[in-house]
Amino acid sequence: MQHIIPSDEYWISRLSGDRFIPIVEPCAAAAPREETMNADISCILSYLYNGRGMNPREYQWSGIEGIIKTRLSERGISRTQDYINVLETDPEEWQTLISRLTIHVSEFFRNPVTFEVLSEIVLPALMTRKLKTPCPCIRVWSSGCACGEEAFSMAILLKDFFKTTNRCFDVRIFATDINRSVLKKAGRGTFDTEQLKNVKLKHLNRYFTRHSARYQLDPSILDMVSFSYYDILDTRTYVPPESVFGNFDLVLCRNLLIYFQQESRTRIFDKLFRALASGGYLVLGEAESLPEQYHPRFSRELGKVHIYQKHQ
């Protein structure tokens, strides 16, 4: 997932199995405005925006200041300009900062009910419609993809659907994130058991090979997904450049929007709406919903899941 880590005062803990996972309570508090920040930190944020195209100001919570101060201390740097000079000349430091500012916790088939609806309702309806076209092609975009678990989950569903129905369409799955280091991990397709806890046994046996404590994804699934860097706040484009023209049948943007200010969410929704093909499906996270102004443009697939179909 692609989002800025909130400060400690906004963390709450949720017990999941035998471990505690830090999560954010949506709308717990408003983000401190930039003018209340340390002037040196604001200078670095300006560099991230103007020099790197990243816009931390847009995020709803700001643990940014503490993260940057900690990193400066770790590097033994006291002057802001000295750190900016390091960012400009040291690609590894830039990637380290991005990794600190973003979190990327995900798993295969996260929120299993959502994927059941995709498998049993959305995909059959989509395929029926595609069969009426001369060159059937399925286009999918996973935004804020982290290590690719969500995109690979969709690839598995599609592979299974084609196997069951004895059909084979051209499939293009584009997965994007702002964190280049996790994109590299995603491309390797290796995962630990915790990331696979929702994977069905038949899928585990069919599409994964165990190597010691980790699992390697089968090349037939790995090759279905194309990973690329993309900032969802990029104002120059409305789709990932890797996809060329968008027109997606399915866009997954889950557990990302809750971290943005309202104005930014509206901009992102406009981008997602434009990226979707007519009749395409938008999948949001459990804590997310359509802005009111978009209600007339979508119909909700089922009340219990956040899947919406763009009106044709």
PDB file of C-alpha atoms in Angstrom:
ATOM      1  CA  MET A   1       0.000   0.000   0.000  1.00  0.00           C
ATOM      2  CA  GLN A   2       1.169   3.459  -0.747  1.00  0.00           C
ATOM      3  CA  HIS A   3       0.754   5.900   2.103  1.00  0.00           C
ATOM      4  CA  ILE A   4       2.556   8.026   4.637  1.00  0.00           C
ATOM      5  CA  ILE A   5       2.986   6.586   8.133  1.00  0.00           C
ATOM      6  CA  PRO A   6       0.976   8.539  10.724  1.00  0.00           C
ATOM      7  CA  SER A   7       2.642   9.799  13.898  1.00  0.00           C
ATOM      8  CA  ASP A   8       2.588   7.603  16.986  1.00  0.00           C
ATOM      9  CA  GLU A   9      -0.324   9.401  18.611  1.00  0.00           C
ATOM     10  CA  TYR A  10      -2.599   8.216  15.804  1.00  0.00           C
ATOM     11  CA  TRP A  11      -1.628   4.567  16.010  1.00  0.00           C
ATOM     12  CA  ILE A  12      -3.972   2.071  17.516  1.00  0.00           C
ATOM     13  CA  SER A  13      -3.298  -1.630  17.806  1.00  0.00           C
ATOM     14  CA  ARG A  14      -5.428  -4.498  16.600  1.00  0.00           C
ATOM     15  CA  LEU A  15      -4.885  -8.060  17.644  1.00  0.00           C
ATOM     16  CA  SER A  16      -4.628 -10.380  14.659  1.00  0.00           C
ATOM     17  CA  GLY A  17      -3.781 -13.974  15.430  1.00  0.00           C
ATOM     18  CA  ASP A  18      -0.696 -13.975  17.594  1.00  0.00           C
ATOM     19  CA  ARG A  19       0.632 -10.555  16.638  1.00  0.00           C
ATOM     20  CA  PHE A  20      -0.346  -6.922  16.944  1.00  0.00           C
ATOM     21  CA  ILE A  21      -0.648  -4.933  13.724  1.00  0.00           C
ATOM     22  CA  PRO A  22      -0.443  -1.126  13.913  1.00  0.00           C
ATOM     23  CA  ILE A  23      -3.304   0.442  12.028  1.00  0.00           C
ATOM     24  CA  VAL A  24      -4.723   3.918  11.645  1.00  0.00           C
ATOM     25  CA  GLU A  25      -8.086   4.977  12.923  1.00  0.00           C
ATOM     26  CA  PRO A  26      -9.573   6.941  10.012  1.00  0.00           C
ATOM     27  CA  CYS A  27     -10.461  10.570  10.748  1.00  0.00           C
ATOM     28  CA  ALA A  28      -8.889  10.388  14.201  1.00  0.00           C
ATOM     29  CA  ALA A  29      -7.478  13.856  13.764  1.00  0.00           C
ATOM     30  CA  ALA A  30      -6.670  16.378  11.122  1.00  0.00           C
ATOM     31  CA  ALA A  31      -3.141  16.655   9.823  1.00  0.00           C
ATOM     32  CA  PRO A  32      -1.055  19.517  11.113  1.00  0.00           C
ATOM     33  CA  ARG A  33      -0.712  22.106   8.393  1.00  0.00           C
ATOM     34  CA  GLU A  34       2.704  22.687   6.880  1.00  0.00           C
ATOM     35  CA  GLU A  35       2.995  26.166   8.406  1.00  0.00           C
ATOM     36  CA  THR A  36       3.051  24.624  11.887  1.00  0.00           C
ATOM     37  CA  MET A  37       5.975  22.383  10.975  1.00  0.00           C
ATOM     38  CA  ASN A  38       9.603  23.054  11.577  1.00  0.00           C
ATOM     39  CA  ALA A  39      10.858  25.304   8.754  1.00  0.00           C
ATOM     40  CA  ASP A  40      13.673  22.875   7.934  1.00  0.00           C
ATOM     41  CA  ILE A  41      11.215  20.001   7.521  1.00  0.00           C
ATOM     42  CA  SER A  42       9.023  22.165   5.286  1.00  0.00           C
ATOM     43  CA  CYS A  43      12.085  22.810   3.139  1.00  0.00           C
ATOM     44  CA  ILE A  44      12.619  19.072   2.672  1.00  0.00           C
ATOM     45  CA  LEU A  45       8.934  18.577   1.847  1.00  0.00           C
ATOM     46  CA  SER A  46       9.254  21.282  -0.795  1.00  0.00           C
ATOM     47  CA  TYR A  47      12.225  19.417  -2.245  1.00  0.00           C
ATOM     48  CA  LEU A  48      10.242  16.159  -2.331  1.00  0.00           C
ATOM     49  CA  TYR A  49       7.454  17.936  -4.191  1.00  0.00           C
ATOM     50  CA  ASN A  50       9.429  20.170  -6.561  1.00  0.00           C
ATOM     51  CA  GLY A  51      12.457  17.979  -7.133  1.00  0.00           C
ATOM     52  CA  ARG A  52      11.012  14.473  -6.900  1.00  0.00           C
ATOM     53  CA  GLY A  53       7.346  14.797  -7.809  1.00  0.00           C
ATOM     54  CA  MET A  54       6.209  13.355  -4.471  1.00  0.00           C
ATOM     55  CA  ASN A  55       3.620  15.336  -2.526  1.00  0.00           C
ATOM     56  CA  PRO A  56       3.637  14.500   1.203  1.00  0.00           C
ATOM     57  CA  ARG A  57       1.547  17.613   1.920  1.00  0.00           C
ATOM     58  CA  GLU A  58      -1.459  15.802   0.504  1.00  0.00           C
ATOM     59  CA  TYR A  59      -1.548  13.079   3.144  1.00  0.00           C
ATOM     60  CA  GLN A  60      -4.083  13.276   5.918  1.00  0.00           C
ATOM     61  CA  TRP A  61      -1.777  12.498   8.847  1.00  0.00           C
ATOM     62  CA  SER A  62       1.737  13.689   9.355  1.00  0.00           C
ATOM     63  CA  GLY A  63       4.295  11.594  11.114  1.00  0.00           C
ATOM     64  CA  ILE A  64       6.511  12.920   8.334  1.00  0.00           C
ATOM     65  CA  GLU A  65       8.273  15.444  10.559  1.00  0.00           C
ATOM     66  CA  GLY A  66       9.377  12.861  13.124  1.00  0.00           C
ATOM     67  CA  ILE A  67      10.483  10.410  10.425  1.00  0.00           C
ATOM     68  CA  ILE A  68      12.636  12.995   8.665  1.00  0.00           C
ATOM     69  CA  LYS A  69      14.149  14.263  11.926  1.00  0.00           C
ATOM     70  CA  THR A  70      15.046  10.691  12.888  1.00  0.00           C
ATOM     71  CA  ARG A  71      16.673  10.078   9.528  1.00  0.00           C
ATOM     72  CA  LEU A  72      18.741  13.281   9.783  1.00  0.00           C
ATOM     73  CA  SER A  73      19.895  12.205  13.241  1.00  0.00           C
ATOM     74  CA  GLU A  74      20.848   8.737  11.966  1.00  0.00           C
ATOM     75  CA  ARG A  75      22.955  10.299   9.236  1.00  0.00           C
ATOM     76  CA  GLY A  76      24.527  12.811  11.629  1.00  0.00           C
ATOM     77  CA  ILE A  77      23.219  15.718   9.549  1.00  0.00           C
ATOM     78  CA  SER A  78      22.047  18.957  11.151  1.00  0.00           C
ATOM     79  CA  ARG A  79      21.578  21.270   8.151  1.00  0.00           C
ATOM     80  CA  THR A  80      18.593  20.787   5.878  1.00  0.00           C
ATOM     81  CA  GLN A  81      20.485  21.745   2.733  1.00  0.00           C
ATOM     82  CA  ASP A  82      23.152  19.153   3.521  1.00  0.00           C
ATOM     83  CA  TYR A  83      20.487  16.441   3.622  1.00  0.00           C
ATOM     84  CA  ILE A  84      18.904  17.672   0.387  1.00  0.00           C
ATOM     85  CA  ASN A  85      22.372  17.480  -1.191  1.00  0.00           C
ATOM     86  CA  VAL A  86      22.584  13.865  -0.044  1.00  0.00           C
ATOM     87  CA  LEU A  87      19.159  13.108  -1.552  1.00  0.00           C
ATOM     88  CA  GLU A  88      20.258  14.624  -4.844  1.00  0.00           C
ATOM     89  CA  THR A  89      23.480  12.626  -5.079  1.00  0.00           C
ATOM     90  CA  ASP A  90      22.717   9.344  -3.312  1.00  0.00           C
ATOM     91  CA  PRO A  91      19.926   7.213  -4.872  1.00  0.00           C
ATOM     92  CA  GLU A  92      20.099   4.756  -1.972  1.00  0.00           C
ATOM     93  CA  GLU A  93      19.313   7.500   0.541  1.00  0.00           C
ATOM     94  CA  TRP A  94      16.330   8.592  -1.533  1.00  0.00           C
ATOM     95  CA  GLN A  95      14.998   5.043  -1.540  1.00  0.00           C
ATOM     96  CA  THR A  96      15.619   4.744   2.209  1.00  0.00           C
ATOM     97  CA  LEU A  97      13.561   7.872   2.851  1.00  0.00           C
ATOM     98  CA  ILE A  98      10.741   6.656   0.604  1.00  0.00           C
ATOM     99  CA  SER A  99      10.722   3.344   2.465  1.00  0.00           C
ATOM    100  CA  ARG A 100      10.459   5.196   5.777  1.00  0.00           C
ATOM    101  CA  LEU A 101       7.630   7.406   4.543  1.00  0.00           C
ATOM    102  CA  THR A 102       5.583   4.574   3.095  1.00  0.00           C
ATOM    103  CA  ILE A 103       4.306   1.317   4.523  1.00  0.00           C
ATOM    104  CA  HIS A 104       3.601  -1.786   2.508  1.00  0.00           C
ATOM    105  CA  VAL A 105       1.840  -4.410   4.575  1.00  0.00           C
ATOM    106  CA  SER A 106      -0.425  -6.633   2.506  1.00  0.00           C
ATOM    107  CA  GLU A 107      -1.306 -10.253   1.859  1.00  0.00           C
ATOM    108  CA  PHE A 108      -2.843 -12.474  -0.790  1.00  0.00           C
ATOM    109  CA  PHE A 109      -6.667 -12.355  -0.985  1.00  0.00           C
ATOM    110  CA  ARG A 110      -6.890  -9.714   1.720  1.00  0.00           C
ATOM    111  CA  ASN A 111     -10.575  -9.393   2.714  1.00  0.00           C
ATOM    112  CA  PRO A 112     -11.494 -12.812   1.233  1.00  0.00           C
ATOM    113  CA  VAL A 113     -15.187 -11.962   0.785  1.00  0.00           C
ATOM    114  CA  THR A 114     -14.232  -9.238  -1.695  1.00  0.00           C
ATOM    115  CA  PHE A 115     -12.302 -11.738  -3.780  1.00  0.00           C
ATOM    116  CA  GLU A 116     -15.160 -14.258  -3.605  1.00  0.00           C
ATOM    117  CA  VAL A 117     -17.495 -11.632  -5.068  1.00  0.00           C
ATOM    118  CA  LEU A 118     -14.926 -10.813  -7.749  1.00  0.00           C
ATOM    119  CA  SER A 119     -14.592 -14.500  -8.608  1.00  0.00           C
ATOM    120  CA  GLU A 120     -18.253 -15.528  -8.486  1.00  0.00           C
ATOM    121  CA  ILE A 121     -20.070 -12.391  -9.691  1.00  0.00           C
ATOM    122  CA  VAL A 122     -17.804  -9.762 -11.249  1.00  0.00           C
ATOM    123  CA  LEU A 123     -15.585 -11.941 -13.442  1.00  0.00           C
ATOM    124  CA  PRO A 124     -18.451 -13.967 -14.997  1.00  0.00           C
ATOM    125  CA  ALA A 125     -20.348 -10.755 -15.799  1.00  0.00           C
ATOM    126  CA  LEU A 126     -17.226  -9.168 -17.224  1.00  0.00           C
ATOM    127  CA  MET A 127     -16.392 -12.194 -19.358  1.00  0.00           C
ATOM    128  CA  THR A 128     -19.933 -12.402 -20.723  1.00  0.00           C
ATOM    129  CA  ARG A 129     -19.654  -8.819 -21.876  1.00  0.00           C
ATOM    130  CA  LYS A 130     -16.167  -9.322 -23.305  1.00  0.00           C
ATOM    131  CA  LEU A 131     -17.291 -12.289 -25.411  1.00  0.00           C
ATOM    132  CA  LYS A 132     -19.396  -9.866 -27.424  1.00  0.00           C
ATOM    133  CA  THR A 133     -16.313  -7.897 -28.474  1.00  0.00           C
ATOM    134  CA  PRO A 134     -14.119  -8.827 -31.467  1.00  0.00           C
ATOM    135  CA  CYS A 135     -10.823  -8.899 -29.508  1.00  0.00           C
ATOM    136  CA  PRO A 136     -11.507  -9.783 -25.851  1.00  0.00           C
ATOM    137  CA  CYS A 137      -8.929  -8.296 -23.507  1.00  0.00           C
ATOM    138  CA  ILE A 138      -9.041  -7.872 -19.722  1.00  0.00           C
ATOM    139  CA  ARG A 139      -7.236  -4.823 -18.321  1.00  0.00           C
ATOM    140  CA  VAL A 140      -6.634  -4.485 -14.570  1.00  0.00           C
ATOM    141  CA  TRP A 141      -4.914  -1.799 -12.480  1.00  0.00           C
ATOM    142  CA  SER A 142      -3.794  -2.422  -8.886  1.00  0.00           C
ATOM    143  CA  SER A 143      -2.923   0.971  -7.361  1.00  0.00           C
ATOM    144  CA  GLY A 144      -0.630   1.041  -4.318  1.00  0.00           C
ATOM    145  CA  CYS A 145       0.310  -2.567  -4.990  1.00  0.00           C
ATOM    146  CA  ALA A 146       3.080  -3.005  -2.371  1.00  0.00           C
ATOM    147  CA  CYS A 147       4.748  -6.383  -3.047  1.00  0.00           C
ATOM    148  CA  GLY A 148       2.079  -7.402  -5.551  1.00  0.00           C
ATOM    149  CA  GLU A 149      -0.100  -9.643  -3.398  1.00  0.00           C
ATOM    150  CA  GLU A 150      -3.334  -8.028  -4.616  1.00  0.00           C
ATOM    151  CA  ALA A 151      -2.338  -8.061  -8.286  1.00  0.00           C
ATOM    152  CA  PHE A 152      -1.161 -11.675  -8.089  1.00  0.00           C
ATOM    153  CA  SER A 153      -4.410 -12.624  -6.339  1.00  0.00           C
ATOM    154  CA  MET A 154      -6.335 -11.254  -9.320  1.00  0.00           C
ATOM    155  CA  ALA A 155      -4.023 -13.110 -11.702  1.00  0.00           C
ATOM    156  CA  ILE A 156      -4.783 -16.362  -9.867  1.00  0.00           C
ATOM    157  CA  LEU A 157      -8.537 -15.726 -10.051  1.00  0.00           C
ATOM    158  CA  LEU A 158      -8.325 -15.022 -13.775  1.00  0.00           C
ATOM    159  CA  LYS A 159      -6.140 -18.062 -14.446  1.00  0.00           C
ATOM    160  CA  ASP A 160      -8.604 -20.268 -12.551  1.00  0.00           C
ATOM    161  CA  PHE A 161     -11.580 -18.751 -14.354  1.00  0.00           C
ATOM    162  CA  PHE A 162     -10.061 -19.427 -17.767  1.00  0.00           C
ATOM    163  CA  LYS A 163      -9.229 -22.983 -16.720  1.00  0.00           C
ATOM    164  CA  THR A 164     -12.771 -23.623 -15.479  1.00  0.00           C
ATOM    165  CA  THR A 165     -14.517 -22.086 -18.494  1.00  0.00           C
ATOM    166  CA  ASN A 166     -12.020 -23.386 -21.041  1.00  0.00           C
ATOM    167  CA  ARG A 167     -11.498 -19.877 -22.379  1.00  0.00           C
ATOM    168  CA  CYS A 168      -8.415 -17.709 -22.690  1.00  0.00           C
ATOM    169  CA  PHE A 169      -8.429 -13.927 -23.090  1.00  0.00           C
ATOM    170  CA  ASP A 170      -5.551 -11.519 -23.405  1.00  0.00           C
ATOM    171  CA  VAL A 171      -4.903 -10.231 -19.855  1.00  0.00           C
ATOM    172  CA  ARG A 172      -2.981  -7.093 -18.896  1.00  0.00           C
ATOM    173  CA  ILE A 173      -2.512  -6.484 -15.159  1.00  0.00           C
ATOM    174  CA  PHE A 174      -0.691  -3.276 -14.229  1.00  0.00           C
ATOM    175  CA  ALA A 175       0.484  -2.871 -10.630  1.00  0.00           C
ATOM    176  CA  THR A 176       1.893   0.446  -9.397  1.00  0.00           C
ATOM    177  CA  ASP A 177       3.426   1.865  -6.263  1.00  0.00           C
ATOM    178  CA  ILE A 178       5.475   4.868  -5.190  1.00  0.00           C
ATOM    179  CA  ASN A 179       8.063   2.693  -3.440  1.00  0.00           C
ATOM    180  CA  ARG A 180      10.604   1.379  -5.934  1.00  0.00           C
ATOM    181  CA  SER A 181      12.196  -1.010  -3.453  1.00  0.00           C
ATOM    182  CA  VAL A 182       8.959  -2.937  -2.876  1.00  0.00           C
ATOM    183  CA  LEU A 183       8.368  -3.019  -6.621  1.00  0.00           C
ATOM    184  CA  LYS A 184      11.673  -4.847  -6.988  1.00  0.00           C
ATOM    185  CA  LYS A 185      10.572  -7.341  -4.329  1.00  0.00           C
ATOM    186  CA  ALA A 186       7.251  -7.797  -6.092  1.00  0.00           C
ATOM    187  CA  GLY A 187       8.989  -8.684  -9.332  1.00  0.00           C
ATOM    188  CA  ARG A 188      10.819 -11.551  -7.620  1.00  0.00           C
ATOM    189  CA  GLY A 189       7.554 -13.188  -6.522  1.00  0.00           C
ATOM    190  CA  THR A 190       8.749 -14.699  -3.228  1.00  0.00           C
ATOM    191  CA  PHE A 191       6.596 -14.555  -0.108  1.00  0.00           C
ATOM    192  CA  ASP A 192       6.541 -15.765   3.477  1.00  0.00           C
ATOM    193  CA  THR A 193       3.774 -17.841   5.037  1.00  0.00           C
ATOM    194  CA  GLU A 194       2.118 -14.857   6.727  1.00  0.00           C
ATOM    195  CA  GLN A 195       1.429 -13.251   3.363  1.00  0.00           C
ATOM    196  CA  LEU A 196      -0.209 -16.483   2.145  1.00  0.00           C
ATOM    197  CA  LYS A 197      -2.540 -17.155   5.076  1.00  0.00           C
ATOM    198  CA  ASN A 198      -5.673 -16.536   2.954  1.00  0.00           C
ATOM    199  CA  VAL A 199      -4.492 -18.614  -0.024  1.00  0.00           C
ATOM    200  CA  LYS A 200      -6.580 -21.731  -0.600  1.00  0.00           C
ATOM    201  CA  LEU A 201      -4.748 -25.050  -0.514  1.00  0.00           C
ATOM    202  CA  LYS A 202      -5.505 -25.765  -4.174  1.00  0.00           C
ATOM    203  CA  HIS A 203      -3.944 -22.442  -5.159  1.00  0.00           C
ATOM    204  CA  LEU A 204      -0.976 -22.985  -2.878  1.00  0.00           C
ATOM    205  CA  ASN A 205      -0.272 -26.361  -4.460  1.00  0.00           C
ATOM    206  CA  ARG A 206      -0.889 -25.182  -7.994  1.00  0.00           C
ATOM    207  CA  TYR A 207       0.846 -21.820  -8.081  1.00  0.00           C
ATOM    208  CA  PHE A 208       3.549 -21.845  -5.377  1.00  0.00           C
ATOM    209  CA  THR A 209       6.732 -23.786  -4.732  1.00  0.00           C
ATOM    210  CA  ARG A 210       8.162 -23.895  -1.236  1.00  0.00           C
ATOM    211  CA  HIS A 211      11.819 -23.058  -0.698  1.00  0.00           C
ATOM    212  CA  SER A 212      12.737 -23.323   2.978  1.00  0.00           C
ATOM    213  CA  ALA A 213      10.558 -20.776   4.833  1.00  0.00           C
ATOM    214  CA  ARG A 214       9.431 -18.902   1.717  1.00  0.00           C
ATOM    215  CA  TYR A 215       7.254 -19.612  -1.303  1.00  0.00           C
ATOM    216  CA  GLN A 216       8.061 -18.881  -4.934  1.00  0.00           C
ATOM    217  CA  LEU A 217       5.197 -17.869  -7.199  1.00  0.00           C
ATOM    218  CA  ASP A 218       4.820 -19.810 -10.420  1.00  0.00           C
ATOM    219  CA  PRO A 219       6.079 -17.971 -13.543  1.00  0.00           C
ATOM    220  CA  SER A 220       2.664 -18.430 -15.192  1.00  0.00           C
ATOM    221  CA  ILE A 221       1.223 -16.027 -12.589  1.00  0.00           C
ATOM    222  CA  LEU A 222       4.297 -13.841 -12.197  1.00  0.00           C
ATOM    223  CA  ASP A 223       4.383 -13.062 -15.909  1.00  0.00           C
ATOM    224  CA  MET A 224       0.761 -11.860 -15.911  1.00  0.00           C
ATOM    225  CA  VAL A 225       1.612  -8.734 -13.886  1.00  0.00           C
ATOM    226  CA  SER A 226       3.600  -5.692 -14.994  1.00  0.00           C
ATOM    227  CA  PHE A 227       5.028  -3.562 -12.147  1.00  0.00           C
ATOM    228  CA  SER A 228       5.910   0.110 -12.472  1.00  0.00           C
ATOM    229  CA  TYR A 229       6.467   3.241 -10.413  1.00  0.00           C
ATOM    230  CA  TYR A 230       3.503   5.623 -10.296  1.00  0.00           C
ATOM    231  CA  ASP A 231       2.385   8.350  -7.915  1.00  0.00           C
ATOM    232  CA  ILE A 232      -1.397   8.414  -7.675  1.00  0.00           C
ATOM    233  CA  LEU A 233      -1.163  12.181  -7.077  1.00  0.00           C
ATOM    234  CA  ASP A 234       0.654  12.821 -10.345  1.00  0.00           C
ATOM    235  CA  THR A 235      -1.259  15.664 -12.019  1.00  0.00           C
ATOM    236  CA  ARG A 236       0.337  15.090 -15.416  1.00  0.00           C
ATOM    237  CA  THR A 237      -1.396  11.773 -16.136  1.00  0.00           C
ATOM    238  CA  TYR A 238      -4.651  10.039 -15.279  1.00  0.00           C
ATOM    239  CA  VAL A 239      -3.348   6.495 -15.806  1.00  0.00           C
ATOM    240  CA  PRO A 240       0.031   4.806 -15.239  1.00  0.00           C
ATOM    241  CA  PRO A 241       2.222   5.558 -18.285  1.00  0.00           C
ATOM    242  CA  GLU A 242       3.072   1.841 -18.471  1.00  0.00           C
ATOM    243  CA  SER A 243      -0.573   1.127 -19.350  1.00  0.00           C
ATOM    244  CA  VAL A 244      -0.474   3.723 -22.166  1.00  0.00           C
ATOM    245  CA  PHE A 245      -4.208   4.437 -22.389  1.00  0.00           C
ATOM    246  CA  GLY A 246      -6.043   3.125 -19.332  1.00  0.00           C
ATOM    247  CA  ASN A 247      -9.519   1.879 -20.248  1.00  0.00           C
ATOM    248  CA  PHE A 248      -9.397  -0.585 -17.355  1.00  0.00           C
ATOM    249  CA  ASP A 249     -12.066  -3.200 -16.779  1.00  0.00           C
ATOM    250  CA  LEU A 250     -11.101  -3.443 -13.108  1.00  0.00           C
ATOM    251  CA  VAL A 251      -9.328  -0.956 -10.824  1.00  0.00           C
ATOM    252  CA  LEU A 252      -8.337  -1.945  -7.299  1.00  0.00           C
ATOM    253  CA  CYS A 253      -7.544   1.015  -5.035  1.00  0.00           C
ATOM    254  CA  ARG A 254      -7.958  -0.382  -1.541  1.00  0.00           C
ATOM    255  CA  ASN A 255      -6.954   1.022   1.846  1.00  0.00           C
ATOM    256  CA  LEU A 256      -5.228   3.991   0.260  1.00  0.00           C
ATOM    257  CA  LEU A 257      -7.763   6.804   0.035  1.00  0.00           C
ATOM    258  CA  ILE A 258      -8.349   7.052   3.791  1.00  0.00           C
ATOM    259  CA  TYR A 259      -4.887   8.558   4.172  1.00  0.00           C
ATOM    260  CA  PHE A 260      -5.547  11.590   1.982  1.00  0.00           C
ATOM    261  CA  GLN A 261      -7.151  14.966   2.566  1.00  0.00           C
ATOM    262  CA  GLN A 262     -10.648  15.361   1.117  1.00  0.00           C
ATOM    263  CA  GLU A 263      -9.474  17.558  -1.747  1.00  0.00           C
ATOM    264  CA  SER A 264      -6.886  14.990  -2.764  1.00  0.00           C
ATOM    265  CA  ARG A 265      -9.413  12.137  -2.537  1.00  0.00           C
ATOM    266  CA  THR A 266     -11.649  14.006  -4.965  1.00  0.00           C
ATOM    267  CA  ARG A 267      -8.770  14.393  -7.404  1.00  0.00           C
ATOM    268  CA  ILE A 268      -7.899  10.711  -7.092  1.00  0.00           C
ATOM    269  CA  PHE A 269     -11.499   9.638  -7.652  1.00  0.00           C
ATOM    270  CA  ASP A 270     -11.623  11.753 -10.782  1.00  0.00           C
ATOM    271  CA  LYS A 271      -8.504   9.941 -11.982  1.00  0.00           C
ATOM    272  CA  LEU A 272      -9.950   6.505 -11.157  1.00  0.00           C
ATOM    273  CA  PHE A 273     -13.231   7.356 -12.883  1.00  0.00           C
ATOM    274  CA  ARG A 274     -11.449   8.456 -16.052  1.00  0.00           C
ATOM    275  CA  ALA A 275      -9.208   5.378 -15.975  1.00  0.00           C
ATOM    276  CA  LEU A 276     -12.146   2.955 -15.862  1.00  0.00           C
ATOM    277  CA  ALA A 277     -13.747   1.681 -19.034  1.00  0.00           C
ATOM    278  CA  SER A 278     -17.487   2.041 -19.410  1.00  0.00           C
ATOM    279  CA  GLY A 279     -19.031  -0.735 -17.320  1.00  0.00           C
ATOM    280  CA  GLY A 280     -15.732  -1.269 -15.491  1.00  0.00           C
ATOM    281  CA  TYR A 281     -15.460  -2.101 -11.787  1.00  0.00           C
ATOM    282  CA  LEU A 282     -13.832  -0.115  -8.986  1.00  0.00           C
ATOM    283  CA  VAL A 283     -12.794  -1.972  -5.808  1.00  0.00           C
ATOM    284  CA  LEU A 284     -12.233   0.042  -2.617  1.00  0.00           C
ATOM    285  CA  GLY A 285     -11.144  -0.899   0.898  1.00  0.00           C
ATOM    286  CA  GLU A 286     -13.510  -1.776   3.725  1.00  0.00           C
ATOM    287  CA  ALA A 287     -13.155   1.683   5.304  1.00  0.00           C
ATOM    288  CA  GLU A 288     -13.629   3.534   2.014  1.00  0.00           C
ATOM    289  CA  SER A 289     -16.650   4.550  -0.028  1.00  0.00           C
ATOM    290  CA  LEU A 290     -17.563   6.622  -3.058  1.00  0.00           C
ATOM    291  CA  PRO A 291     -17.805  10.394  -2.623  1.00  0.00           C
ATOM    292  CA  GLU A 292     -21.403  11.515  -2.810  1.00  0.00           C
ATOM    293  CA  GLN A 293     -20.926  13.330  -6.129  1.00  0.00           C
ATOM    294  CA  TYR A 294     -19.946  10.030  -7.768  1.00  0.00           C
ATOM    295  CA  HIS A 295     -23.008   8.061  -6.623  1.00  0.00           C
ATOM    296  CA  PRO A 296     -24.960   8.783  -9.851  1.00  0.00           C
ATOM    297  CA  ARG A 297     -22.025   7.474 -11.924  1.00  0.00           C
ATOM    298  CA  PHE A 298     -21.686   4.079 -10.249  1.00  0.00           C
ATOM    299  CA  SER A 299     -23.857   1.256  -9.002  1.00  0.00           C
ATOM    300  CA  ARG A 300     -22.788  -0.826  -6.026  1.00  0.00           C
ATOM    301  CA  GLU A 301     -22.324  -4.514  -6.813  1.00  0.00           C
ATOM    302  CA  LEU A 302     -23.230  -5.855  -3.364  1.00  0.00           C
ATOM    303  CA  GLY A 303     -24.023  -4.117  -0.104  1.00  0.00           C
ATOM    304  CA  LYS A 304     -21.404  -5.921   1.966  1.00  0.00           C
ATOM    305  CA  VAL A 305     -18.404  -5.295  -0.264  1.00  0.00           C
ATOM    306  CA  HIS A 306     -17.044  -2.088  -1.697  1.00  0.00           C
ATOM    307  CA  ILE A 307     -17.206  -2.958  -5.391  1.00  0.00           C
ATOM    308  CA  TYR A 308     -18.761  -0.404  -7.722  1.00  0.00           C
ATOM    309  CA  GLN A 309     -19.589  -0.605 -11.421  1.00  0.00           C
ATOM    310  CA  LYS A 310     -19.210   2.465 -13.614  1.00  0.00           C
ATOM    311  CA  HIS A 311     -22.382   3.139 -15.549  1.00  0.00           C
ATOM    312  CA  GLN A 312     -22.216   2.267 -19.233  1.00  0.00           C
TER     313      GLN A 312
END
